[in-house]
Coordinates of N, CA, C and O in Angstrom, one line a residue:
T1 N 100.0 104.1 78.8 CA 100.3 102.5 79.2 C 99.4 101.6 78.4 O 99.9 100.7 78.0
G2 N 98.1 102.0 78.1 CA 97.3 101.1 77.7 C 97.5 100.6 76.3 O 97.1 99.6 75.6
T3 N 98.2 101.4 75.5 CA 98.6 101.1 74.1 C 99.9 100.1 74.2 O 99.9 99.3 73.2
I4 N 100.7 100.0 75.2 CA 101.6 99.0 75.2 C 101.4 97.9 76.2 O 102.2 96.8 76.2
T5 N 100.3 97.8 76.8 CA 99.8 96.8 77.6 C 98.6 95.9 76.9 O 97.9 96.5 76.0
S6 N 98.4 94.9 77.2 CA 97.5 94.0 76.7 C 96.0 94.4 76.7 O 95.3 94.0 76.0
G7 N 95.7 95.4 77.7 CA 94.4 95.8 77.8 C 93.5 94.9 78.4 O 92.1 95.0 78.5
Q8 N 94.2 93.9 79.0 CA 93.2 93.0 79.6 C 93.9 93.0 81.3 O 94.4 91.9 81.7
P9 N 93.5 94.0 82.2 CA 94.1 94.0 83.4 C 93.4 92.9 84.3 O 92.2 92.5 84.0
E10 N 94.1 92.6 85.3 CA 93.6 91.7 86.3 C 93.8 92.0 87.7 O 94.9 92.7 87.9
V11 N 93.0 91.7 88.6 CA 93.3 92.0 90.1 C 94.3 91.2 90.6 O 94.1 89.9 90.4
V12 N 95.3 91.6 91.3 CA 96.2 90.8 91.7 C 96.2 91.0 93.3 O 97.0 89.9 93.9
E13 N 96.1 92.0 93.8 CA 95.9 91.9 95.3 C 94.9 93.1 95.9 O 94.5 93.9 95.3
L14 N 94.3 92.6 97.1 CA 93.3 93.4 97.7 C 93.8 94.0 99.0 O 94.5 93.2 99.9
L15 N 93.9 95.2 99.3 CA 94.3 95.8 100.5 C 93.1 96.5 101.5 O 93.0 97.8 101.2
P16 N 92.3 95.7 101.9 CA 91.2 96.5 102.8 C 91.5 97.2 103.8 O 92.8 97.0 104.5
A17 N 90.9 98.3 104.3 CA 91.1 99.2 105.5 C 90.7 98.3 106.7 O 90.0 97.4 106.5
K18 N 91.1 99.0 107.9 CA 90.8 98.4 109.0 C 89.3 98.2 109.2 O 88.4 98.9 108.7
A19 N 88.8 96.9 109.8 CA 87.4 96.7 109.9 C 86.7 96.4 108.8 O 85.4 96.5 108.7
V20 N 87.5 96.1 107.6 CA 86.7 95.9 106.4 C 87.4 94.7 105.8 O 88.5 94.5 105.8
T21 N 86.3 93.6 105.3 CA 87.0 92.5 104.8 C 87.3 92.8 103.0 O 86.7 93.8 102.7
A22 N 88.2 92.0 102.9 CA 88.7 92.1 101.3 C 87.3 92.1 100.4 O 87.2 92.6 99.5
D23 N 86.5 90.8 100.9 CA 85.3 90.6 99.9 C 84.5 91.7 99.8 O 83.8 92.2 98.9
E24 N 84.1 92.4 101.1 CA 83.3 93.5 101.4 C 83.7 94.7 100.4 O 83.0 95.2 99.6
M25 N 85.0 94.8 100.4 CA 85.5 96.1 99.8 C 85.4 95.8 98.2 O 84.8 96.5 97.6
L26 N 85.7 94.5 97.6 CA 85.6 94.3 96.3 C 84.1 94.2 95.8 O 84.0 94.8 94.9
A27 N 83.3 93.7 96.6 CA 81.8 93.6 96.3 C 81.3 95.2 96.1 O 80.5 95.3 95.2
V28 N 81.5 96.0 97.0 CA 81.3 97.4 96.8 C 81.8 98.1 95.5 O 81.1 98.6 94.8
A29 N 83.0 97.8 95.1 CA 83.8 98.2 94.1 C 83.0 97.7 92.9 O 82.7 98.4 91.9
A30 N 82.8 96.4 92.8 CA 82.2 95.8 91.7 C 80.7 96.4 91.2 O 80.5 96.6 90.3
S31 N 80.0 96.7 92.5 CA 78.7 97.2 92.3 C 78.8 98.6 91.7 O 77.8 99.0 90.6
A32 N 79.9 99.4 92.0 CA 80.0 100.8 91.4 C 80.4 100.5 89.9 O 80.0 101.3 89.2
E33 N 81.3 99.5 89.7 CA 82.0 99.5 88.4 C 80.9 98.7 87.3 O 81.4 98.7 86.1
Q34 N 80.0 98.1 87.7 CA 79.1 97.5 86.8 C 78.7 98.1 85.6 O 78.4 97.6 84.6
L35 N 78.4 99.4 85.8 CA 78.0 100.3 84.7 C 79.1 100.8 83.7 O 78.9 101.5 82.8
S36 N 80.4 100.6 84.4 CA 81.7 101.1 83.4 C 82.0 100.0 82.4 O 82.1 98.8 82.9
R37 N 82.6 100.6 81.4 CA 83.1 99.7 80.3 C 84.6 99.7 80.4 O 85.4 99.1 79.6
H38 N 85.2 100.5 81.3 CA 86.7 100.6 81.4 C 87.3 99.1 81.8 O 86.8 98.4 82.7
P39 N 88.3 98.9 81.1 CA 89.1 97.6 81.2 C 89.2 97.2 82.8 O 89.2 96.3 83.2
I40 N 89.6 98.3 83.6 CA 89.9 98.1 85.1 C 88.5 97.8 85.6 O 88.5 97.0 86.6
A41 N 87.5 98.4 85.4 CA 86.3 98.1 86.0 C 85.9 96.7 85.7 O 85.4 96.0 86.5
Q42 N 86.0 96.2 84.4 CA 85.9 94.7 84.2 C 86.6 93.8 84.8 O 86.2 92.9 85.3
A43 N 88.2 94.3 85.2 CA 88.7 93.4 85.8 C 88.2 93.2 87.4 O 88.1 92.1 87.9
I44 N 87.8 94.3 87.9 CA 87.1 94.2 89.4 C 86.1 93.5 89.2 O 85.8 92.6 90.2
S45 N 85.1 93.7 88.3 CA 83.9 92.8 88.2 C 84.2 91.5 88.1 O 83.6 90.4 88.7
T46 N 85.1 91.0 87.1 CA 85.5 89.6 87.1 C 86.0 88.9 88.3 O 85.7 87.8 88.6
E47 N 86.9 89.8 89.0 CA 87.3 89.1 90.3 C 86.4 88.9 91.5 O 86.2 87.8 92.0
A48 N 85.3 89.8 91.4 CA 84.1 89.6 92.2 C 83.3 88.4 91.8 O 82.9 87.5 92.6
E49 N 83.1 88.3 90.4 CA 82.2 87.2 90.1 C 83.0 85.7 90.4 O 82.5 84.8 90.8
R50 N 84.5 85.8 90.2 CA 85.1 84.7 90.4 C 85.4 84.1 92.0 O 85.2 83.0 92.0
R51 N 85.0 85.1 92.7 CA 84.6 84.8 94.2 C 83.4 84.5 94.6 O 83.1 84.3 95.8
G52 N 82.4 84.7 93.7 CA 81.1 84.5 93.8 C 80.5 85.5 94.8 O 79.6 85.0 95.7
L53 N 80.9 86.7 94.8 CA 80.4 87.8 95.6 C 79.0 88.4 95.1 O 78.7 88.4 93.9
P54 N 78.1 88.6 95.9 CA 76.9 89.2 95.4 C 77.1 90.6 94.9 O 77.7 91.5 95.8
V55 N 76.7 91.0 93.8 CA 77.0 92.3 93.4 C 75.7 92.7 92.6 O 75.1 92.2 91.8
D56 N 75.1 94.0 93.2 CA 74.0 94.8 92.7 C 74.7 96.1 92.0 O 75.2 96.8 92.4
A57 N 74.1 96.0 90.7 CA 74.7 97.2 90.0 C 74.2 98.6 90.5 O 72.8 98.6 91.2
A58 N 75.2 99.5 90.5 CA 74.7 100.9 90.9 C 73.6 101.4 89.9 O 73.5 101.1 88.9
E59 N 72.9 102.4 90.5 CA 71.8 102.9 89.8 C 72.3 104.0 88.9 O 71.8 104.4 87.7
Q60 N 73.3 104.8 89.3 CA 73.7 106.0 88.5 C 75.2 105.8 88.7 O 76.1 105.5 89.6
L61 N 75.9 106.5 87.6 CA 77.4 106.4 87.5 C 77.7 107.7 86.8 O 77.4 108.1 85.8
E62 N 78.8 108.5 87.4 CA 79.5 109.4 86.9 C 80.9 109.2 86.7 O 81.7 108.8 87.5
V63 N 81.3 109.4 85.6 CA 82.7 109.0 85.1 C 83.7 110.3 85.3 O 83.1 111.4 84.6
I64 N 84.7 110.3 86.1 CA 85.6 111.5 86.1 C 86.8 111.1 85.3 O 87.6 110.3 85.9
P65 N 87.1 111.6 84.1 CA 87.9 111.2 83.2 C 89.5 111.2 83.9 O 89.6 112.3 84.6
G66 N 90.2 110.3 83.9 CA 91.6 110.3 84.4 C 91.5 110.0 86.0 O 92.6 110.0 86.6
R67 N 90.4 110.0 86.4 CA 90.2 109.9 87.9 C 89.6 108.8 88.6 O 90.1 108.1 89.4
G68 N 88.6 108.3 88.0 CA 87.7 107.3 88.6 C 86.1 107.5 88.1 O 85.8 108.3 87.4
I69 N 85.5 106.9 89.2 CA 84.2 106.9 89.1 C 83.3 107.5 90.5 O 83.8 107.3 91.4
V70 N 82.1 107.9 90.3 CA 81.3 108.2 91.5 C 79.9 107.4 91.1 O 79.4 107.8 90.0
A71 N 79.6 106.6 92.1 CA 78.3 105.7 91.7 C 77.4 105.9 92.9 O 77.7 106.1 94.0
T72 N 76.1 105.9 92.6 CA 75.1 105.7 93.4 C 74.4 104.4 93.6 O 73.9 104.0 92.5
S73 N 74.3 103.8 94.8 CA 73.7 102.7 95.1 C 72.8 102.9 96.1 O 73.3 102.9 97.2
G74 N 71.5 102.8 96.0 CA 70.5 103.1 97.1 C 70.8 104.4 97.7 O 70.8 105.6 97.0
Q75 N 71.2 104.4 99.2 CA 71.3 105.6 99.6 C 72.7 106.1 99.7 O 73.3 107.1 100.2
S76 N 73.6 105.0 99.0 CA 75.1 105.1 99.5 C 75.7 105.6 98.1 O 75.3 105.5 97.0
T77 N 76.9 106.5 98.4 CA 77.8 107.1 97.3 C 79.1 106.4 97.5 O 79.7 106.1 98.4
V78 N 79.5 105.6 96.1 CA 80.7 104.9 96.1 C 81.6 105.5 95.2 O 81.3 105.9 94.2
L79 N 82.9 105.8 95.8 CA 84.0 106.3 94.9 C 84.8 105.2 94.4 O 85.5 104.3 95.4
S80 N 85.3 105.0 93.4 CA 86.5 104.1 92.9 C 87.3 104.8 92.0 O 86.9 105.3 90.9
G81 N 88.5 104.8 92.3 CA 89.6 105.6 91.5 C 90.8 106.2 92.3 O 91.3 105.4 93.2
S82 N 91.1 107.2 91.8 CA 92.5 107.5 92.2 C 92.4 108.3 93.6 O 91.4 108.7 94.0
E83 N 93.7 108.6 94.2 CA 93.7 109.2 95.4 C 93.2 110.6 95.4 O 92.4 111.1 96.5
P84 N 93.5 111.3 94.4 CA 92.9 112.7 94.2 C 91.5 112.8 94.3 O 90.9 113.6 94.9
L85 N 90.9 111.8 93.6 CA 89.6 111.7 93.5 C 88.7 111.5 94.9 O 88.0 112.4 95.1
L86 N 89.3 110.7 95.7 CA 88.9 110.6 97.2 C 89.1 111.8 97.8 O 88.2 112.0 98.7
A87 N 90.2 112.3 97.9 CA 90.6 113.4 98.6 C 89.6 114.7 98.3 O 89.1 115.4 98.9
E88 N 89.3 114.8 96.9 CA 88.4 115.9 96.7 C 86.9 115.6 97.1 O 86.1 116.7 97.2
H89 N 86.8 114.1 97.5 CA 85.2 113.9 98.0 C 85.4 113.9 99.6 O 84.5 113.1 100.2
D90 N 86.4 114.5 100.2 CA 86.4 114.5 101.6 C 86.7 113.2 102.3 O 86.2 113.0 103.3
V91 N 87.4 112.3 101.6 CA 87.6 110.9 102.2 C 88.7 110.9 103.0 O 89.8 111.5 102.5
D92 N 88.8 110.5 104.3 CA 90.0 110.5 105.1 C 90.9 109.4 104.8 O 90.4 108.2 104.8
L93 N 92.0 109.7 104.4 CA 93.0 108.6 103.8 C 93.9 108.4 104.7 O 95.1 107.8 104.2
Q94 N 93.9 108.7 106.1 CA 95.0 108.5 107.0 C 95.4 107.0 107.3 O 96.5 106.6 107.5
D95 N 94.1 106.0 106.9 CA 94.5 104.7 107.4 C 95.1 103.9 106.0 O 95.4 102.8 106.0
L96 N 95.4 104.7 104.9 CA 96.0 104.2 103.7 C 97.3 103.8 103.9 O 98.1 105.0 104.5
D97 N 97.8 102.7 103.5 CA 99.2 102.4 103.7 C 99.8 102.9 102.5 O 100.2 102.2 101.6
H98 N 100.4 104.2 102.6 CA 101.0 104.7 101.5 C 102.4 104.0 101.1 O 102.7 103.9 99.8
Q99 N 103.1 103.6 102.1 CA 104.2 102.8 101.8 C 104.0 101.7 101.0 O 104.7 101.3 100.1
E100 N 103.2 100.8 101.3 CA 102.7 99.6 100.6 C 102.1 99.9 99.3 O 102.6 99.3 98.2
L101 N 101.3 101.0 99.0 CA 100.8 101.4 97.8 C 102.1 101.8 96.7 O 102.2 101.5 95.6
S102 N 102.9 102.6 97.4 CA 104.2 103.0 96.7 C 105.0 101.7 96.3 O 105.4 101.9 95.0
R103 N 105.1 100.8 97.1 CA 105.8 99.6 96.7 C 105.1 98.8 95.6 O 105.7 98.4 94.6
Q104 N 103.8 98.8 95.6 CA 103.0 98.0 94.7 C 103.0 98.8 93.1 O 103.1 98.2 92.2
Q105 N 103.0 100.1 93.3 CA 103.0 100.9 92.1 C 104.6 100.9 91.5 O 104.5 100.8 90.2
H106 N 105.6 100.6 92.2 CA 106.9 100.6 91.7 C 107.0 99.3 91.0 O 107.9 98.9 90.3
M107 N 106.0 98.2 91.4 CA 105.9 97.0 90.7 C 105.2 97.2 89.3 O 104.9 96.0 88.7
G108 N 104.7 98.3 89.0 CA 103.8 98.4 87.9 C 102.3 98.2 88.0 O 101.6 98.0 87.1
R109 N 101.9 98.2 89.2 CA 100.4 97.8 89.7 C 99.8 99.2 89.8 O 100.2 100.0 90.5
T110 N 98.5 99.2 89.4 CA 97.7 100.6 89.6 C 96.6 100.2 90.9 O 96.1 99.2 90.8
A111 N 96.8 101.2 91.6 CA 95.9 101.2 92.9 C 94.7 101.9 92.5 O 94.5 103.0 92.2
V112 N 93.4 101.1 92.6 CA 92.2 101.7 92.6 C 91.7 101.8 94.0 O 91.5 100.7 94.8
L113 N 91.4 103.1 94.7 CA 91.0 103.1 95.8 C 89.3 103.1 95.9 O 88.9 103.5 95.0
V114 N 88.9 102.6 97.0 CA 87.4 102.5 97.1 C 87.1 103.2 98.3 O 87.7 102.8 99.6
A115 N 86.0 103.8 98.3 CA 85.2 104.4 99.4 C 83.8 104.5 99.4 O 83.2 104.5 98.3
R116 N 83.0 104.3 100.5 CA 81.6 104.4 100.3 C 81.2 105.2 101.5 O 81.8 105.3 102.7
D117 N 80.4 106.4 101.1 CA 79.9 107.5 102.0 C 81.1 108.0 102.8 O 80.9 108.1 104.1
R118 N 82.1 108.5 102.1 CA 83.3 109.1 102.6 C 84.2 108.2 103.6 O 85.0 108.7 104.4
Q119 N 83.8 106.9 103.7 CA 84.6 106.0 104.4 C 85.7 105.3 103.4 O 84.9 104.5 102.5
L120 N 86.9 105.2 103.8 CA 87.8 104.5 103.0 C 87.6 103.1 103.2 O 87.5 102.6 104.5
L121 N 87.4 102.1 102.2 CA 87.3 100.7 102.4 C 88.4 100.2 101.9 O 88.9 99.0 102.3
G122 N 89.5 100.5 101.3 CA 90.8 100.2 100.8 C 91.1 100.2 99.6 O 90.6 101.2 98.8
A123 N 92.0 99.5 99.0 CA 92.6 99.8 97.7 C 92.6 98.2 97.0 O 93.0 97.2 97.5
I124 N 92.5 98.3 95.6 CA 92.5 97.0 94.7 C 93.6 97.3 93.8 O 93.8 98.2 93.1
L125 N 94.5 96.5 94.0 CA 95.6 96.4 92.9 C 95.5 95.7 91.7 O 95.1 94.6 91.9
V126 N 95.8 96.4 90.6 CA 95.5 95.7 89.4 C 96.9 95.9 88.4 O 97.5 96.8 88.5
T127 N 97.0 94.8 87.6 CA 98.1 94.9 86.9 C 97.8 94.6 85.4 O 96.7 93.9 85.2
D128 N 98.5 95.0 84.5 CA 98.3 94.8 83.1 C 99.5 94.7 82.3 O 100.5 95.6 82.5
Q129 N 100.0 93.6 81.9 CA 101.3 93.3 81.4 C 101.5 93.8 80.0 O 100.6 93.8 79.1
P130 N 102.7 94.1 79.8 CA 103.0 94.7 78.2 C 102.6 93.5 77.2 O 102.9 92.3 77.3
V131 N 102.1 94.1 76.2 CA 101.9 93.2 74.8 C 103.3 92.5 74.5 O 104.4 93.2 74.6
E132 N 103.1 91.4 73.9 CA 104.4 90.6 73.3 C 104.7 91.6 72.2 O 104.1 92.0 71.5
H133 N 106.3 91.7 72.3 CA 107.1 92.4 71.2 C 106.8 93.8 71.4 O 107.5 94.5 70.7
A134 N 106.5 94.3 72.6 CA 106.3 95.9 72.7 C 107.8 96.3 73.0 O 108.1 97.4 72.4
E135 N 108.8 95.9 73.6 CA 110.0 96.2 73.6 C 110.7 96.5 72.3 O 111.3 97.3 72.1
E136 N 110.5 95.3 71.6 CA 111.0 95.3 70.2 C 110.4 96.4 69.3 O 111.3 96.9 68.7
S137 N 109.2 96.5 69.5 CA 108.6 97.6 68.7 C 109.1 99.2 68.8 O 109.2 99.9 68.1
I138 N 109.1 99.2 70.2 CA 109.7 100.6 70.7 C 111.2 100.7 70.3 O 111.4 101.9 69.8
A139 N 111.9 99.7 70.3 CA 113.3 99.7 69.9 C 113.3 100.2 68.3 O 114.2 100.8 67.8
S140 N 112.7 99.5 67.5 CA 112.4 99.7 66.2 C 112.0 101.2 65.9 O 112.6 101.8 65.0
L141 N 111.0 101.7 66.5 CA 110.6 103.1 66.4 C 112.0 104.0 66.7 O 112.2 104.9 65.9
E142 N 112.6 103.8 67.8 CA 113.8 104.6 67.9 C 114.8 104.5 67.2 O 115.5 105.3 66.8
A143 N 115.0 103.1 66.5 CA 115.9 102.9 65.4 C 115.8 103.6 64.2 O 116.7 104.1 63.5
M144 N 114.4 104.0 64.0 CA 114.0 104.9 62.8 C 114.2 106.5 63.3 O 113.9 107.3 62.3
G145 N 114.8 106.8 64.2 CA 114.9 108.1 64.5 C 113.8 108.7 65.4 O 113.9 110.0 65.3
L146 N 112.8 108.0 65.6 CA 111.6 108.6 66.4 C 111.9 108.8 67.7 O 112.5 108.0 68.5
Q147 N 111.4 109.7 68.5 CA 111.4 109.9 69.8 C 110.0 109.5 70.4 O 109.1 109.8 70.0
V148 N 110.4 108.4 71.2 CA 109.2 107.6 71.9 C 108.8 108.3 73.2 O 109.9 108.2 74.0
Q149 N 107.7 108.6 73.6 CA 107.2 109.0 74.9 C 106.1 108.4 75.3 O 105.2 108.1 74.4
M150 N 106.1 107.9 76.7 CA 104.9 107.4 77.0 C 104.1 108.5 77.8 O 104.6 109.1 78.8
V151 N 102.8 108.7 77.6 CA 101.9 109.6 78.2 C 101.0 108.8 78.7 O 100.0 108.2 78.1
S152 N 100.7 108.9 80.1 CA 99.7 107.9 80.7 C 99.0 108.6 82.0 O 99.4 109.6 82.5
G153 N 97.8 108.1 82.1 CA 97.2 108.6 83.1 C 97.3 108.0 84.4 O 96.8 108.3 85.5
D154 N 98.3 106.9 84.4 CA 98.5 106.2 85.6 C 99.5 106.9 86.6 O 100.1 107.9 86.1
R155 N 99.6 106.4 87.7 CA 100.5 107.1 89.0 C 101.7 106.9 88.3 O 102.2 106.0 87.5
R156 N 102.7 108.2 88.6 CA 104.1 108.0 88.1 C 104.8 106.9 88.2 O 105.4 106.2 87.4
A157 N 104.8 106.2 89.4 CA 105.5 104.8 89.8 C 105.0 103.9 89.0 O 105.8 103.0 88.5
T158 N 103.6 103.6 88.7 CA 103.2 102.7 87.9 C 103.6 102.7 86.6 O 104.2 101.9 85.7
A159 N 103.5 104.2 86.0 CA 103.8 104.5 84.5 C 105.2 104.1 84.4 O 105.7 103.5 83.3
E160 N 106.3 104.5 85.2 CA 107.5 104.4 85.0 C 108.1 102.8 85.1 O 108.9 102.5 84.5
A161 N 107.3 102.2 85.9 CA 107.7 100.5 86.0 C 107.4 100.0 84.8 O 108.2 99.2 84.1
I162 N 106.1 100.3 84.1 CA 105.7 99.7 82.9 C 106.7 100.2 81.8 O 107.3 99.6 81.0
A163 N 107.1 101.5 81.8 CA 108.0 102.0 80.7 C 109.4 101.4 80.9 O 110.0 100.9 79.9
R164 N 109.8 101.1 82.1 CA 111.1 100.3 82.2 C 111.0 98.8 81.5 O 112.0 98.5 81.0
M165 N 109.9 98.3 81.7 CA 109.8 96.9 81.1 C 109.9 96.9 79.6 O 110.4 96.0 78.9
V166 N 109.6 98.0 79.0 CA 109.5 98.1 77.4 C 110.7 99.0 77.0 O 110.8 99.1 75.7
G167 N 111.5 99.8 77.9 CA 112.4 100.3 77.4 C 112.1 101.9 76.8 O 113.0 102.4 76.1
I168 N 111.3 102.4 77.7 CA 110.9 103.8 77.3 C 111.4 104.8 78.5 O 111.3 104.5 79.6
S169 N 112.2 105.7 78.2 CA 112.8 106.5 79.2 C 112.1 107.9 79.3 O 112.4 108.5 80.6
D170 N 111.2 108.4 78.4 CA 110.6 109.7 78.6 C 109.1 109.4 78.9 O 108.4 108.8 78.0
V171 N 108.7 109.4 80.1 CA 107.5 109.3 80.6 C 106.6 110.7 81.1 O 107.3 111.3 81.9
C172 N 105.5 110.8 80.7 CA 104.6 111.9 81.4 C 103.5 111.0 82.1 O 102.8 110.3 81.3
A173 N 103.3 111.3 83.2 CA 102.4 110.4 84.3 C 101.5 111.1 84.6 O 101.5 112.3 84.7
E174 N 100.4 110.6 85.1 CA 99.2 111.4 85.8 C 98.4 112.4 84.9 O 98.2 113.4 85.5
V175 N 98.5 112.2 83.7 CA 98.0 113.1 82.8 C 96.5 112.9 82.3 O 96.2 111.6 82.1
T176 N 95.5 113.7 82.5 CA 94.2 113.4 82.1 C 93.9 113.3 80.6 O 94.8 113.8 79.9
P177 N 93.0 112.8 80.0 CA 92.7 112.7 78.6 C 92.7 114.2 78.1 O 93.3 114.3 77.0
V178 N 92.1 115.2 78.8 CA 92.4 116.7 78.2 C 93.7 117.0 78.1 O 94.3 117.6 77.2
G179 N 94.6 116.6 79.4 CA 96.1 117.1 79.3 C 96.9 116.3 78.2 O 97.6 116.9 77.7
K180 N 96.2 115.2 77.6 CA 97.0 114.4 76.6 C 96.8 115.2 75.4 O 97.6 115.4 74.5
Q181 N 95.7 115.7 75.0 CA 95.2 116.4 74.0 C 96.2 117.8 74.0 O 96.7 118.3 73.0
Q182 N 96.2 118.3 75.1 CA 97.1 119.6 75.3 C 98.6 119.2 75.0 O 99.1 120.1 74.2
L183 N 99.0 118.2 75.4 CA 100.4 118.0 75.2 C 100.8 117.8 73.7 O 101.7 118.2 73.2
V184 N 99.8 117.0 73.0 CA 100.0 116.9 71.4 C 99.9 118.2 70.8 O 100.7 118.4 69.9
A185 N 99.0 118.9 71.2 CA 98.8 120.5 70.5 C 100.0 121.2 70.7 O 100.5 121.9 69.9
Q186 N 100.7 121.1 72.0 CA 101.9 121.9 72.4 C 103.0 121.3 71.6 O 103.8 122.0 70.9
L187 N 103.3 120.1 71.4 CA 104.2 119.5 70.5 C 104.0 119.9 69.1 O 105.0 120.2 68.4
K188 N 102.9 119.9 68.6 CA 102.6 120.4 67.1 C 103.0 121.9 66.9 O 103.5 122.3 66.0
S189 N 102.7 122.6 68.2 CA 102.7 124.1 67.9 C 104.4 124.3 68.1 O 104.8 125.4 67.5
N190 N 105.0 123.4 68.4 CA 106.7 123.5 68.6 C 107.3 123.0 67.3 O 108.6 122.8 67.3
G191 N 106.4 122.7 66.3 CA 106.8 122.2 65.0 C 107.2 120.7 64.9 O 107.6 120.2 64.0
R192 N 106.8 119.8 66.0 CA 107.0 118.6 66.0 C 105.9 118.0 65.2 O 104.7 118.3 65.2
H193 N 106.1 116.7 64.7 CA 105.3 116.0 63.9 C 104.8 114.7 65.0 O 105.8 114.1 65.6
V194 N 103.6 114.6 65.3 CA 103.2 113.7 66.3 C 102.2 112.6 65.8 O 101.3 112.9 65.2
C195 N 102.5 111.5 66.3 CA 101.7 110.3 66.1 C 101.3 109.7 67.6 O 102.2 109.4 68.3
M196 N 100.1 109.6 67.7 CA 99.7 109.1 69.0 C 98.7 107.9 68.9 O 97.8 107.8 68.1

């Protein structure tokens, strides 16, 4: 999706868990994301700065490609990323409003889940709009006889929403960077010429 969107995501909604304020969740996430250069991390940091929240950068950061980050700040461990990332780290997700997250993702928004010390703090909703002329460019590629496929690390609902906006019907979602390499290799081994 990052190829057909502006690459300048912005925070559009905050969904804090019970007994957590939106500002608290955002400040914790921004502290973790300070060391990351990912556009979503920068959107979270920008929103925290816009709100004037105190943010101390984490001391250590581990990037889990296609899933999110694990950051250490003082004695706390902060997770910021996908639902599978938090589940792998034994975060209880039962307070997560799955219905609302699904609704947001069908609108093309990416959910960044935030947890501290295995406690769910909530979700940050981020959106990135398609670049100008993306739909026309894709239609031109298809008119040339090329098969256009979107391969994205985003959740399926989010990827499909962006794809609908620009006229792409063939979507592979929730694909890790390694998975993208494997997909290209598989297409090539089947005799396809691939441009990514």
